[in-house]
Amino acid sequence: MTKLMAGNWKMFKGPTETYAFFDAFEAPDGVDVIICPPFVSLEDAVGEEWPIYAQNVHWAAEGAFTGEISAQMLVELGVQGALVGHSERRQYFGETDETVRQRAEAALAAGLGVIACVGELEGEREAGETEAVLRRQVEVLPVHDRLVIAYEPVWAIGTGKTATPDLAQEAHAFIKSLHDTRVLYGGSVKPENAADLLAQPDIDGALVGGASLDPASFSSLCRIAASLS
Ligand code: PGA
């Protein structure tokens, strides 16, 4: 199956840096690519050849929700989907399983694609609660052919600590037993560790943070994914 490589830029790259990235970024055939820039750079990014996703989306079509953006607004801009439930949203902005479900459903209803993020905290893994946490986070998500799940163990995000391929494979197989969809791995994915992760049977691609900011390293990740598709 074709691997999917999604770059989550987080709060990096305004429009000027977005142009510079797309000038230098190249992806071969044989890999699906999605880029998730910050809201202010979406309009410039949608002119490029790859599908563009927002990093969040509200559940209401419009209303008194200062600072939020609706799925309809994203559609109007030509954006093709949205991340929901990233662990940084859960950790710093009060995102819950219920608000993640609402955001995912609104995005799907508007015709957008969704990458829904799940993953356990370090303490939860140490306490043997990984499967219970994943079950709770995954079971609220709608089953839909435009919804993809990203498994991102929180202890591996931006820390340089990658899950071992075996440990990631085990979590992916568990998620797929609950929800029949593509499952991406996320957490310190870089050109040096990507091949071993992407070679696992249930790892269908990656959600890449830090290593997606540099066009050379994200191009290299896309080549690795294409060679394993
Ligand atoms: P990272 O981030 O690749 O920088 O660890 C992944 C993510 O948060 O999506």
PDB file of N, CA and C in Angstrom, residues 6-23 25 34-39 41-42 44-45 48 52-55 83 86 88 207-215 218:
ATOM      1  N   ALA A   6       3.043  12.797   6.249  1.00  0.00           N
ATOM      2  CA  ALA A   6       2.427  14.092   6.558  1.00  0.00           C
ATOM      3  C   ALA A   6       3.413  14.920   7.375  1.00  0.00           C
ATOM      4  N   GLY A   7       3.600  16.158   6.967  1.00  0.00           N
ATOM      5  CA  GLY A   7       4.503  17.067   7.681  1.00  0.00           C
ATOM      6  C   GLY A   7       3.687  18.036   8.516  1.00  0.00           C
ATOM      7  N   ASN A   8       3.896  17.994   9.835  1.00  0.00           N
ATOM      8  CA  ASN A   8       3.193  18.912  10.749  1.00  0.00           C
ATOM      9  C   ASN A   8       4.174  20.013  11.143  1.00  0.00           C
ATOM     10  N   TRP A   9       3.951  21.181  10.587  1.00  0.00           N
ATOM     11  CA  TRP A   9       4.898  22.284  10.839  1.00  0.00           C
ATOM     12  C   TRP A   9       4.709  22.952  12.200  1.00  0.00           C
ATOM     13  N   LYS A  10       3.631  22.622  12.901  1.00  0.00           N
ATOM     14  CA  LYS A  10       3.363  23.253  14.201  1.00  0.00           C
ATOM     15  C   LYS A  10       3.383  24.786  14.037  1.00  0.00           C
ATOM     16  N   MET A  11       3.909  25.529  15.028  1.00  0.00           N
ATOM     17  CA  MET A  11       3.893  26.999  14.905  1.00  0.00           C
ATOM     18  C   MET A  11       5.218  27.488  14.307  1.00  0.00           C
ATOM     19  N   PHE A  12       5.496  26.974  13.106  1.00  0.00           N
ATOM     20  CA  PHE A  12       6.688  27.384  12.361  1.00  0.00           C
ATOM     21  C   PHE A  12       6.255  27.735  10.940  1.00  0.00           C
ATOM     22  N   LYS A  13       6.936  28.679  10.337  1.00  0.00           N
ATOM     23  CA  LYS A  13       6.816  29.048   8.922  1.00  0.00           C
ATOM     24  C   LYS A  13       5.581  29.895   8.610  1.00  0.00           C
ATOM     25  N   GLY A  14       5.809  31.198   8.536  1.00  0.00           N
ATOM     26  CA  GLY A  14       4.831  32.122   7.958  1.00  0.00           C
ATOM     27  C   GLY A  14       4.876  31.989   6.446  1.00  0.00           C
ATOM     28  N   PRO A  15       4.131  32.830   5.715  1.00  0.00           N
ATOM     29  CA  PRO A  15       4.068  32.704   4.263  1.00  0.00           C
ATOM     30  C   PRO A  15       5.430  32.757   3.554  1.00  0.00           C
ATOM     31  N   THR A  16       6.351  33.604   4.004  1.00  0.00           N
ATOM     32  CA  THR A  16       7.644  33.722   3.312  1.00  0.00           C
ATOM     33  C   THR A  16       8.422  32.414   3.391  1.00  0.00           C
ATOM     34  N   GLU A  17       8.482  31.835   4.584  1.00  0.00           N
ATOM     35  CA  GLU A  17       9.198  30.561   4.732  1.00  0.00           C
ATOM     36  C   GLU A  17       8.451  29.413   4.055  1.00  0.00           C
ATOM     37  N   THR A  18       7.140  29.572   3.937  1.00  0.00           N
ATOM     38  CA  THR A  18       6.356  28.538   3.245  1.00  0.00           C
ATOM     39  C   THR A  18       6.745  28.489   1.770  1.00  0.00           C
ATOM     40  N   TYR A  19       6.842  29.657   1.142  1.00  0.00           N
ATOM     41  CA  TYR A  19       7.299  29.707  -0.263  1.00  0.00           C
ATOM     42  C   TYR A  19       8.668  29.070  -0.404  1.00  0.00           C
ATOM     43  N   ALA A  20       9.569  29.426   0.503  1.00  0.00           N
ATOM     44  CA  ALA A  20      10.945  28.913   0.408  1.00  0.00           C
ATOM     45  C   ALA A  20      10.945  27.395   0.526  1.00  0.00           C
ATOM     46  N   PHE A  21      10.110  26.850   1.411  1.00  0.00           N
ATOM     47  CA  PHE A  21      10.039  25.391   1.559  1.00  0.00           C
ATOM     48  C   PHE A  21       9.618  24.741   0.240  1.00  0.00           C
ATOM     49  N   PHE A  22       8.537  25.251  -0.362  1.00  0.00           N
ATOM     50  CA  PHE A  22       8.020  24.588  -1.563  1.00  0.00           C
ATOM     51  C   PHE A  22       8.953  24.767  -2.765  1.00  0.00           C
ATOM     52  N   ASP A  23       9.766  25.802  -2.759  1.00  0.00           N
ATOM     53  CA  ASP A  23      10.786  25.947  -3.811  1.00  0.00           C
ATOM     54  C   ASP A  23      11.763  24.787  -3.780  1.00  0.00           C
ATOM     55  N   PHE A  25      11.337  21.707  -1.895  1.00  0.00           N
ATOM     56  CA  PHE A  25      10.820  20.375  -1.562  1.00  0.00           C
ATOM     57  C   PHE A  25      10.497  19.562  -2.818  1.00  0.00           C
ATOM     58  N   ILE A  34       1.224  14.980   2.543  1.00  0.00           N
ATOM     59  CA  ILE A  34       0.330  16.029   3.057  1.00  0.00           C
ATOM     60  C   ILE A  34       1.199  16.999   3.848  1.00  0.00           C
ATOM     61  N   ILE A  35       0.936  18.299   3.699  1.00  0.00           N
ATOM     62  CA  ILE A  35       1.662  19.287   4.504  1.00  0.00           C
ATOM     63  C   ILE A  35       0.644  20.050   5.354  1.00  0.00           C
ATOM     64  N   CYS A  36       0.995  20.257   6.627  1.00  0.00           N
ATOM     65  CA  CYS A  36       0.105  20.947   7.578  1.00  0.00           C
ATOM     66  C   CYS A  36       0.779  22.228   8.081  1.00  0.00           C
ATOM     67  N   PRO A  37       0.617  23.330   7.355  1.00  0.00           N
ATOM     68  CA  PRO A  37       1.213  24.594   7.790  1.00  0.00           C
ATOM     69  C   PRO A  37       0.329  25.281   8.828  1.00  0.00           C
ATOM     70  N   PRO A  38       0.839  26.325   9.487  1.00  0.00           N
ATOM     71  CA  PRO A  38      -0.031  27.109  10.376  1.00  0.00           C
ATOM     72  C   PRO A  38      -1.117  27.837   9.563  1.00  0.00           C
ATOM     73  N   PHE A  39      -2.176  28.254  10.242  1.00  0.00           N
ATOM     74  CA  PHE A  39      -3.320  28.844   9.540  1.00  0.00           C
ATOM     75  C   PHE A  39      -2.927  29.963   8.567  1.00  0.00           C
ATOM     76  N   SER A  41      -0.461  30.463   6.786  1.00  0.00           N
ATOM     77  CA  SER A  41       0.263  30.070   5.578  1.00  0.00           C
ATOM     78  C   SER A  41      -0.542  29.144   4.677  1.00  0.00           C
ATOM     79  N   LEU A  42      -1.773  28.819   5.098  1.00  0.00           N
ATOM     80  CA  LEU A  42      -2.571  27.870   4.309  1.00  0.00           C
ATOM     81  C   LEU A  42      -2.852  28.394   2.916  1.00  0.00           C
ATOM     82  N   ASP A  44      -1.286  30.376   0.965  1.00  0.00           N
ATOM     83  CA  ASP A  44      -0.156  30.284   0.038  1.00  0.00           C
ATOM     84  C   ASP A  44       0.158  28.832  -0.291  1.00  0.00           C
ATOM     85  N   ALA A  45      -0.005  27.958   0.680  1.00  0.00           N
ATOM     86  CA  ALA A  45       0.367  26.553   0.467  1.00  0.00           C
ATOM     87  C   ALA A  45      -0.612  25.826  -0.455  1.00  0.00           C
ATOM     88  N   GLU A  48       0.161  24.921  -4.118  1.00  0.00           N
ATOM     89  CA  GLU A  48       1.216  23.955  -4.444  1.00  0.00           C
ATOM     90  C   GLU A  48       0.592  22.614  -4.844  1.00  0.00           C
ATOM     91  N   ILE A  52      -3.035  20.047   1.294  1.00  0.00           N
ATOM     92  CA  ILE A  52      -2.698  20.859   2.458  1.00  0.00           C
ATOM     93  C   ILE A  52      -3.769  20.651   3.532  1.00  0.00           C
ATOM     94  N   TYR A  53      -3.327  20.369   4.761  1.00  0.00           N
ATOM     95  CA  TYR A  53      -4.238  20.197   5.894  1.00  0.00           C
ATOM     96  C   TYR A  53      -3.950  21.302   6.923  1.00  0.00           C
ATOM     97  N   ALA A  54      -5.015  21.771   7.594  1.00  0.00           N
ATOM     98  CA  ALA A  54      -4.836  22.667   8.742  1.00  0.00           C
ATOM     99  C   ALA A  54      -4.413  21.829   9.954  1.00  0.00           C
ATOM    100  N   GLN A  55      -3.984  22.514  11.008  1.00  0.00           N
ATOM    101  CA  GLN A  55      -3.531  21.784  12.204  1.00  0.00           C
ATOM    102  C   GLN A  55      -4.632  21.608  13.235  1.00  0.00           C
ATOM    103  N   LEU A  83      -5.647  18.176  10.867  1.00  0.00           N
ATOM    104  CA  LEU A  83      -5.242  17.349  12.003  1.00  0.00           C
ATOM    105  C   LEU A  83      -6.264  17.591  13.102  1.00  0.00           C
ATOM    106  N   HIS A  86      -4.069  16.565  18.188  1.00  0.00           N
ATOM    107  CA  HIS A  86      -2.627  16.457  18.412  1.00  0.00           C
ATOM    108  C   HIS A  86      -2.346  16.552  19.917  1.00  0.00           C
ATOM    109  N   GLU A  88      -0.214  18.064  21.556  1.00  0.00           N
ATOM    110  CA  GLU A  88       0.042  19.411  22.072  1.00  0.00           C
ATOM    111  C   GLU A  88      -1.270  20.154  22.304  1.00  0.00           C
ATOM    112  N   LEU A 207       3.694  10.792  10.594  1.00  0.00           N
ATOM    113  CA  LEU A 207       3.377  12.199  10.852  1.00  0.00           C
ATOM    114  C   LEU A 207       4.653  12.786  11.445  1.00  0.00           C
ATOM    115  N   VAL A 208       5.245  13.708  10.708  1.00  0.00           N
ATOM    116  CA  VAL A 208       6.598  14.165  11.014  1.00  0.00           C
ATOM    117  C   VAL A 208       6.560  15.626  11.443  1.00  0.00           C
ATOM    118  N   GLY A 209       7.124  15.937  12.598  1.00  0.00           N
ATOM    119  CA  GLY A 209       7.188  17.319  13.060  1.00  0.00           C
ATOM    120  C   GLY A 209       8.503  17.958  12.637  1.00  0.00           C
ATOM    121  N   GLY A 210       9.468  17.947  13.548  1.00  0.00           N
ATOM    122  CA  GLY A 210      10.738  18.645  13.334  1.00  0.00           C
ATOM    123  C   GLY A 210      11.389  18.371  11.982  1.00  0.00           C
ATOM    124  N   ALA A 211      11.431  17.112  11.568  1.00  0.00           N
ATOM    125  CA  ALA A 211      12.137  16.761  10.327  1.00  0.00           C
ATOM    126  C   ALA A 211      11.336  17.112   9.075  1.00  0.00           C
ATOM    127  N   SER A 212      10.131  17.683   9.240  1.00  0.00           N
ATOM    128  CA  SER A 212       9.384  18.119   8.046  1.00  0.00           C
ATOM    129  C   SER A 212       9.633  19.595   7.747  1.00  0.00           C
ATOM    130  N   LEU A 213      10.361  20.273   8.639  1.00  0.00           N
ATOM    131  CA  LEU A 213      10.581  21.711   8.448  1.00  0.00           C
ATOM    132  C   LEU A 213      11.667  21.983   7.414  1.00  0.00           C
ATOM    133  N   ASP A 214      12.603  21.066   7.322  1.00  0.00           N
ATOM    134  CA  ASP A 214      13.703  21.233   6.373  1.00  0.00           C
ATOM    135  C   ASP A 214      13.345  20.485   5.086  1.00  0.00           C
ATOM    136  N   PRO A 215      13.257  21.208   3.957  1.00  0.00           N
ATOM    137  CA  PRO A 215      12.806  20.542   2.730  1.00  0.00           C
ATOM    138  C   PRO A 215      13.697  19.364   2.336  1.00  0.00           C
ATOM    139  N   PHE A 218      12.710  16.405   4.654  1.00  0.00           N
ATOM    140  CA  PHE A 218      11.377  15.847   4.359  1.00  0.00           C
ATOM    141  C   PHE A 218      11.363  15.192   2.977  1.00  0.00           C
TER     142      PHE A 218
END
